[in-house]
PDB file of C-alpha atoms in Angstrom:
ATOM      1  CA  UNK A   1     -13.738 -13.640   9.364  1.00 73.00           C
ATOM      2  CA  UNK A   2     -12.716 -17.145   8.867  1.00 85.00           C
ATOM      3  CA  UNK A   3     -15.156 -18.249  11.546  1.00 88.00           C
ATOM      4  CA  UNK A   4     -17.855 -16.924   9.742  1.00 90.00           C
ATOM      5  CA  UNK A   5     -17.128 -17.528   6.015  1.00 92.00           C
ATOM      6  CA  UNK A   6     -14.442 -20.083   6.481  1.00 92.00           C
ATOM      7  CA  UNK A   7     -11.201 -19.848   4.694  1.00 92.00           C
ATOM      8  CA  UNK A   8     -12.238 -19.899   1.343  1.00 93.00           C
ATOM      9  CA  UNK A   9     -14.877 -17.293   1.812  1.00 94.00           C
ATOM     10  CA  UNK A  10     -12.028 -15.213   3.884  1.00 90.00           C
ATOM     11  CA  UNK A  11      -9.706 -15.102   0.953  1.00 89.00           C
ATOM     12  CA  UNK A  12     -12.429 -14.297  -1.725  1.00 92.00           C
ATOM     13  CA  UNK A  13     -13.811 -11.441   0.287  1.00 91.00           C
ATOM     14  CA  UNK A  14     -10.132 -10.305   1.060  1.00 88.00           C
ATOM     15  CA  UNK A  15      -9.391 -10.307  -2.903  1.00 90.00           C
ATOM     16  CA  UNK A  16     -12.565  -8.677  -3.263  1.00 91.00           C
ATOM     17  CA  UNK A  17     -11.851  -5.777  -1.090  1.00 89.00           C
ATOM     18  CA  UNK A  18      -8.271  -5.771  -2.771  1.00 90.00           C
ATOM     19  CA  UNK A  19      -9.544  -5.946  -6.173  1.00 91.00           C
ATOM     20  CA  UNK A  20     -11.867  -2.660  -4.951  1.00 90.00           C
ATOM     21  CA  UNK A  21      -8.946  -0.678  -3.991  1.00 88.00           C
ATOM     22  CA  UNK A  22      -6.735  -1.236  -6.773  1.00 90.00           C
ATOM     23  CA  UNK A  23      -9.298  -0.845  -9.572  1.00 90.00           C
ATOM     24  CA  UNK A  24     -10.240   2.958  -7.895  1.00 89.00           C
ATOM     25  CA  UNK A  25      -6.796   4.074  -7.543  1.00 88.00           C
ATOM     26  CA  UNK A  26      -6.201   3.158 -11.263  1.00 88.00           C
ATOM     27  CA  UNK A  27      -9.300   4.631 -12.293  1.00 89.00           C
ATOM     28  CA  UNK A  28      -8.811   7.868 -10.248  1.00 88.00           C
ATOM     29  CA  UNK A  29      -7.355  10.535 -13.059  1.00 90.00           C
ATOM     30  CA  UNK A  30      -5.747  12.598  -9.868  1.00 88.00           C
ATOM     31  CA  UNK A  31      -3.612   9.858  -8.900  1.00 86.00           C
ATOM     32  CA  UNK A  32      -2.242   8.725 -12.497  1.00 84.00           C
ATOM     33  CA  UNK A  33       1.648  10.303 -11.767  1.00 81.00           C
ATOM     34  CA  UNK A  34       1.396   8.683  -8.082  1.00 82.00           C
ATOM     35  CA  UNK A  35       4.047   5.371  -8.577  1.00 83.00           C
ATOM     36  CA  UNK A  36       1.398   2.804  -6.865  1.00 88.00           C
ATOM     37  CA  UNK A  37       3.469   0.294  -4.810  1.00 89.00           C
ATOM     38  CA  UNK A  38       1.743  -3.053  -3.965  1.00 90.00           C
ATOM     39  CA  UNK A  39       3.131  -4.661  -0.353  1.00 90.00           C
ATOM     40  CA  UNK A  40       2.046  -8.454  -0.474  1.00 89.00           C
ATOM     41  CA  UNK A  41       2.532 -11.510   1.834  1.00 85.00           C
ATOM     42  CA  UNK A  42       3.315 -14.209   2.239  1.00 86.00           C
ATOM     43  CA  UNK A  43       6.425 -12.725   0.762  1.00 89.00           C
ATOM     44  CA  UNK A  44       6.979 -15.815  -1.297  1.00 91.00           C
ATOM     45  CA  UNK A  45       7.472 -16.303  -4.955  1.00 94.00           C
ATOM     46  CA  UNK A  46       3.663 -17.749  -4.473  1.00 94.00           C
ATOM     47  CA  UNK A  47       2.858 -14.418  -2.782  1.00 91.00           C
ATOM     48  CA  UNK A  48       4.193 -12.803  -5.858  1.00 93.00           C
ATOM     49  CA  UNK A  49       2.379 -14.827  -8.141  1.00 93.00           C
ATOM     50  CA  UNK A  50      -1.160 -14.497  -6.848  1.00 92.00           C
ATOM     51  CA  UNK A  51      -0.889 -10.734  -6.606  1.00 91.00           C
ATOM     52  CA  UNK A  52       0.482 -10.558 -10.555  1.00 91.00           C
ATOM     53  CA  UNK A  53      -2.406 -12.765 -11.385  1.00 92.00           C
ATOM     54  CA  UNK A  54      -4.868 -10.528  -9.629  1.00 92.00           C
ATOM     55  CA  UNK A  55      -3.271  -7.545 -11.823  1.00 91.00           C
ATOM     56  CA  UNK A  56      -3.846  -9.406 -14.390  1.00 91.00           C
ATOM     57  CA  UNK A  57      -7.784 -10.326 -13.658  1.00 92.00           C
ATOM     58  CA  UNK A  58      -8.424  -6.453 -13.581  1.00 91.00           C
ATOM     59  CA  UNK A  59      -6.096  -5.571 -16.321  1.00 89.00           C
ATOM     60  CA  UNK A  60      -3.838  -3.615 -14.610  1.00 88.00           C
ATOM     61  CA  UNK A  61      -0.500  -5.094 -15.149  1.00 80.00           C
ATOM     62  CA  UNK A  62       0.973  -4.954 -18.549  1.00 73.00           C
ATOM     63  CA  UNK A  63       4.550  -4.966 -19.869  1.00 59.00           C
ATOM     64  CA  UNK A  64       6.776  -3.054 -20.343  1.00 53.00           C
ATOM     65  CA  UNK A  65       4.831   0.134 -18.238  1.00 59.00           C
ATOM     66  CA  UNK A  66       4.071  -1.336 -14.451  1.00 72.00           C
ATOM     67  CA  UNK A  67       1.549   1.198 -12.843  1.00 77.00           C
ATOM     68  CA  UNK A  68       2.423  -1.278 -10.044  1.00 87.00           C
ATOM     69  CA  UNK A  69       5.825  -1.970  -8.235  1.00 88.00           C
ATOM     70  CA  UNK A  70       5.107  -5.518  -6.194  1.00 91.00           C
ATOM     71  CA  UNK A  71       7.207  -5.832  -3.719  1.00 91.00           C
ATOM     72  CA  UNK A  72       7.219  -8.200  -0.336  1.00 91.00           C
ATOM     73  CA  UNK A  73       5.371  -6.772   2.751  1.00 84.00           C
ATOM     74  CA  UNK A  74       7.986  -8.035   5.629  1.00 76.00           C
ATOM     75  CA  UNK A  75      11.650  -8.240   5.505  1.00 59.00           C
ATOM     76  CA  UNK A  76      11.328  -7.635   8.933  1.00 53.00           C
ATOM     77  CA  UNK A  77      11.038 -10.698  11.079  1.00 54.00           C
ATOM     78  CA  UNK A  78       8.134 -12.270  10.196  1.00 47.00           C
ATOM     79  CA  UNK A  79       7.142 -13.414  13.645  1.00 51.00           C
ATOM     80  CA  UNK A  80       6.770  -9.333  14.347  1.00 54.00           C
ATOM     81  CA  UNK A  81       3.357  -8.371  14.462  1.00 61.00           C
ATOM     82  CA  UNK A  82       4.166  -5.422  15.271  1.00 76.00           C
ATOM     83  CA  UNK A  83       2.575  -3.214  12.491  1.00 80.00           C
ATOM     84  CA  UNK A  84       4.755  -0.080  13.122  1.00 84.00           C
ATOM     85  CA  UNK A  85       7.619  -2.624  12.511  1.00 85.00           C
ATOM     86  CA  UNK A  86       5.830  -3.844   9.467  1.00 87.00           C
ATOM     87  CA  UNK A  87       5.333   0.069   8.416  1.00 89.00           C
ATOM     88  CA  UNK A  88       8.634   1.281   9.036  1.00 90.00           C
ATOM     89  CA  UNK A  89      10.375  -1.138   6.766  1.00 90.00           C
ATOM     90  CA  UNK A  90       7.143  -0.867   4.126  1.00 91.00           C
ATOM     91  CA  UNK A  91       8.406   2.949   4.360  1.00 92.00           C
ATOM     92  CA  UNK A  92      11.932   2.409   3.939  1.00 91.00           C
ATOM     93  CA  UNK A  93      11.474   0.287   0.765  1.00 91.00           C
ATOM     94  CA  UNK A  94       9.311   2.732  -0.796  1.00 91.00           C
ATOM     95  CA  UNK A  95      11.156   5.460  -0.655  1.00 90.00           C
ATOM     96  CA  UNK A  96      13.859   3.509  -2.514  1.00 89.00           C
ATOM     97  CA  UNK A  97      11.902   3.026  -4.868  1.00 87.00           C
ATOM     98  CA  UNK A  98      10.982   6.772  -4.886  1.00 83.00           C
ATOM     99  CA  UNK A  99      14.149   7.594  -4.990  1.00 82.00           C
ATOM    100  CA  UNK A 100      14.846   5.230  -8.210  1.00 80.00           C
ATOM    101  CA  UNK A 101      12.096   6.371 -10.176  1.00 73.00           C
ATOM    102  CA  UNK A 102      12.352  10.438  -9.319  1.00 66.00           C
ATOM    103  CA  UNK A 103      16.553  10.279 -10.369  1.00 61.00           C
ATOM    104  CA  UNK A 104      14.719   9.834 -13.864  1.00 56.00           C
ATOM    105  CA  UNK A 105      12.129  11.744 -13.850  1.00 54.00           C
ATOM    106  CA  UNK A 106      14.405  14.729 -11.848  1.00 52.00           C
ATOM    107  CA  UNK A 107      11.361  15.493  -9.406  1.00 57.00           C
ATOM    108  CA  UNK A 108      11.753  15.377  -5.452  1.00 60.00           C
ATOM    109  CA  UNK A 109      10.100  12.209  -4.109  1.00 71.00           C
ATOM    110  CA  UNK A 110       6.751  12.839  -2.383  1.00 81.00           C
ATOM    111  CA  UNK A 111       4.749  11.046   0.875  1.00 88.00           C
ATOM    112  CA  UNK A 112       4.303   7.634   1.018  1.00 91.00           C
ATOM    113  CA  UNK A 113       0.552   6.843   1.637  1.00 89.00           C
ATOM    114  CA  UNK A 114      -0.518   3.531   2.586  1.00 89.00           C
ATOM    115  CA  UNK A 115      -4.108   1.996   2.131  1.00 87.00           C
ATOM    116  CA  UNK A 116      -5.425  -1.043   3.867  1.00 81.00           C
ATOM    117  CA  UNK A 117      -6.862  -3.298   1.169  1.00 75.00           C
ATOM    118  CA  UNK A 118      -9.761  -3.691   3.523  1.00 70.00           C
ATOM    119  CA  UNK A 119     -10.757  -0.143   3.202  1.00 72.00           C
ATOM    120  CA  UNK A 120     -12.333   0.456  -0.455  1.00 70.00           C
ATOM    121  CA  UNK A 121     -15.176   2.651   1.166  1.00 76.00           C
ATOM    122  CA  UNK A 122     -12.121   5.247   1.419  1.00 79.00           C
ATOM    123  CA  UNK A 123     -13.057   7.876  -0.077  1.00 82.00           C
ATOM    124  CA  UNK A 124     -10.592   8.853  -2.854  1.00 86.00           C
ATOM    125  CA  UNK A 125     -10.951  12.290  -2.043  1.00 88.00           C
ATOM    126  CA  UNK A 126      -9.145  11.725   1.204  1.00 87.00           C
ATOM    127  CA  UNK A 127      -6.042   9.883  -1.153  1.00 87.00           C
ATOM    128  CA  UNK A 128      -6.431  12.827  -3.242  1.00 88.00           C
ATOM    129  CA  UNK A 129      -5.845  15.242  -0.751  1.00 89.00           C
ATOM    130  CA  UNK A 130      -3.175  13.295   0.912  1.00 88.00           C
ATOM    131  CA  UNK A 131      -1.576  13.174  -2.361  1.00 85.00           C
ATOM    132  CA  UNK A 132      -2.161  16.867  -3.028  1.00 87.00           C
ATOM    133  CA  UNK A 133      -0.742  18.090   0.359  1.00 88.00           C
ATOM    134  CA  UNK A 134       2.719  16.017   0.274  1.00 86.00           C
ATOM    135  CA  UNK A 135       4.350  17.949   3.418  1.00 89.00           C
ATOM    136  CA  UNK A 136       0.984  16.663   5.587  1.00 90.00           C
ATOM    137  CA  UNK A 137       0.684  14.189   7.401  1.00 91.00           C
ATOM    138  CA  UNK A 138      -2.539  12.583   7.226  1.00 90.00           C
ATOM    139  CA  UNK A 139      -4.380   9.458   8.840  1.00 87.00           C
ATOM    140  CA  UNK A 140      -8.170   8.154   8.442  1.00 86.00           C
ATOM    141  CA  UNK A 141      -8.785   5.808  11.748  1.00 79.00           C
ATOM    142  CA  UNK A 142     -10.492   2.897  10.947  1.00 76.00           C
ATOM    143  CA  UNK A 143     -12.996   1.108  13.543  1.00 73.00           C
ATOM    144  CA  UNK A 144     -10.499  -1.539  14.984  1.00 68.00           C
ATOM    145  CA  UNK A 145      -7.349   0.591  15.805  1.00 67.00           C
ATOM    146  CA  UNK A 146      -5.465   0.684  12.811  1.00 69.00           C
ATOM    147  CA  UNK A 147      -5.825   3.043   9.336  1.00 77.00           C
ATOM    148  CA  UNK A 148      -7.583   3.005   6.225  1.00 85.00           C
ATOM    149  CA  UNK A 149      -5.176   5.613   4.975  1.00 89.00           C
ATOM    150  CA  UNK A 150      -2.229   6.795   7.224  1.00 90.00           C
ATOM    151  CA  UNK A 151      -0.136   9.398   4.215  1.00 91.00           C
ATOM    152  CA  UNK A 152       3.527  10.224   5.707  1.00 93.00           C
ATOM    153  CA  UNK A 153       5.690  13.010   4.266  1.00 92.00           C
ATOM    154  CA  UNK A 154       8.473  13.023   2.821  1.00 86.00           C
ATOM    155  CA  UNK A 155      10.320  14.702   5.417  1.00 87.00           C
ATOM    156  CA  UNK A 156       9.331  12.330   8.311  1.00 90.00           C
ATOM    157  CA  UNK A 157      11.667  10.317  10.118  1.00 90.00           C
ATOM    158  CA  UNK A 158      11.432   6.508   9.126  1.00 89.00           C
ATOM    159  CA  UNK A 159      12.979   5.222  11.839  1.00 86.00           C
ATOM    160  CA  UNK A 160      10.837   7.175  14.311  1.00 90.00           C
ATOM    161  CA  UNK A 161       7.494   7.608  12.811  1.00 90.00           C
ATOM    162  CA  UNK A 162       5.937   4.717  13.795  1.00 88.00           C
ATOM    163  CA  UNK A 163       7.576   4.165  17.189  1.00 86.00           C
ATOM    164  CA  UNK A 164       5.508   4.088  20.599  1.00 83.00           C
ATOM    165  CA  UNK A 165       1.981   3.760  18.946  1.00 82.00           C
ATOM    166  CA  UNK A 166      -0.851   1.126  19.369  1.00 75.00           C
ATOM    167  CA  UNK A 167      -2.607  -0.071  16.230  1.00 68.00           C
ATOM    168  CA  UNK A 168      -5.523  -1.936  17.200  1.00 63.00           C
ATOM    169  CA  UNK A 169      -7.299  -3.810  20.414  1.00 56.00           C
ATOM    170  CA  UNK A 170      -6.412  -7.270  21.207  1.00 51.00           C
TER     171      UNK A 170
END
């Protein structure tokens, strides 16, 4: 996009699209118990700082309750872009923070469902669904390759999940 709107009009429109998603999970009453995990990069204090802010714009970060955990995208090698690399770490880390949350709560963790934040035409009847059906594995192909919503179970293999596929065309 940058060759058409430049980079300033390439970050707006990605914030945009971001700000989309996050304000209709929030808003969706089926998805209030889901713990809403928000991968950024760069994964930099900076990083950190403009997705806070951008919790902030739509009012959806408040002390001492976080509906969102932020937490870095890579701590993989960041000259990997290999997205199944990328996902399989993403996966890891959430599930840890599954795991935290549901030792208080005394409920079994469910799937971990990821969203590209340049997918708010997903329907959130799809995310529902995934969310509803936590032993199913679900994806929703988007144009180039990759996912708008890819929802892994619980039970699936981290390490393995994500091994051998190809996420988008050159």
């Amino acid at each position: 996009l940058i060759p058409l709107l430049g980079e300033q009009g390439s970050a707006a429109l990605a914030q945009a699209m971001l700000s989309d998603v996050l304000t209709s999970l929030s808003r969706c009453e089926e998805l209030k118990p889901a713990k809403k995990i928000l991968f950024y990069a760069p994964p930099t204090q900076q990083g950190l700082e403009i997705m806070r802010e951008i919790l902030i714009s739509l009012s959806l970060y408040s002390q001492p309750h976080q509906e969102w955990v932020l937490l870095p995208m890579v701590s993989v090698s960041l000259a990997s872009s290999d997205l199944g690399d990328q996902l399989t770490d993403a996966l890891v880390r959430a599930r840890q923070v599954q795991v935290e949350e549901h030792h208080t709560a005394n409920a079994l963790p469910g799937p971990v469902i990821f969203l590209g934040m340049d997918a708010p035409e997903l329907p959130l009847g799809e995310l529902v669904s995934a969310f509803e059906h936590p032993d199913t594995a679900l994806l929703c192909p988007s144009d180039d390759g990759g996912y708008g919503m890819l929802s892994v179970p619980a039970t699936a293999d981290a390490d393995s999940i994500f091994d051998g596929i190809r996420w988008s065309d050159p």
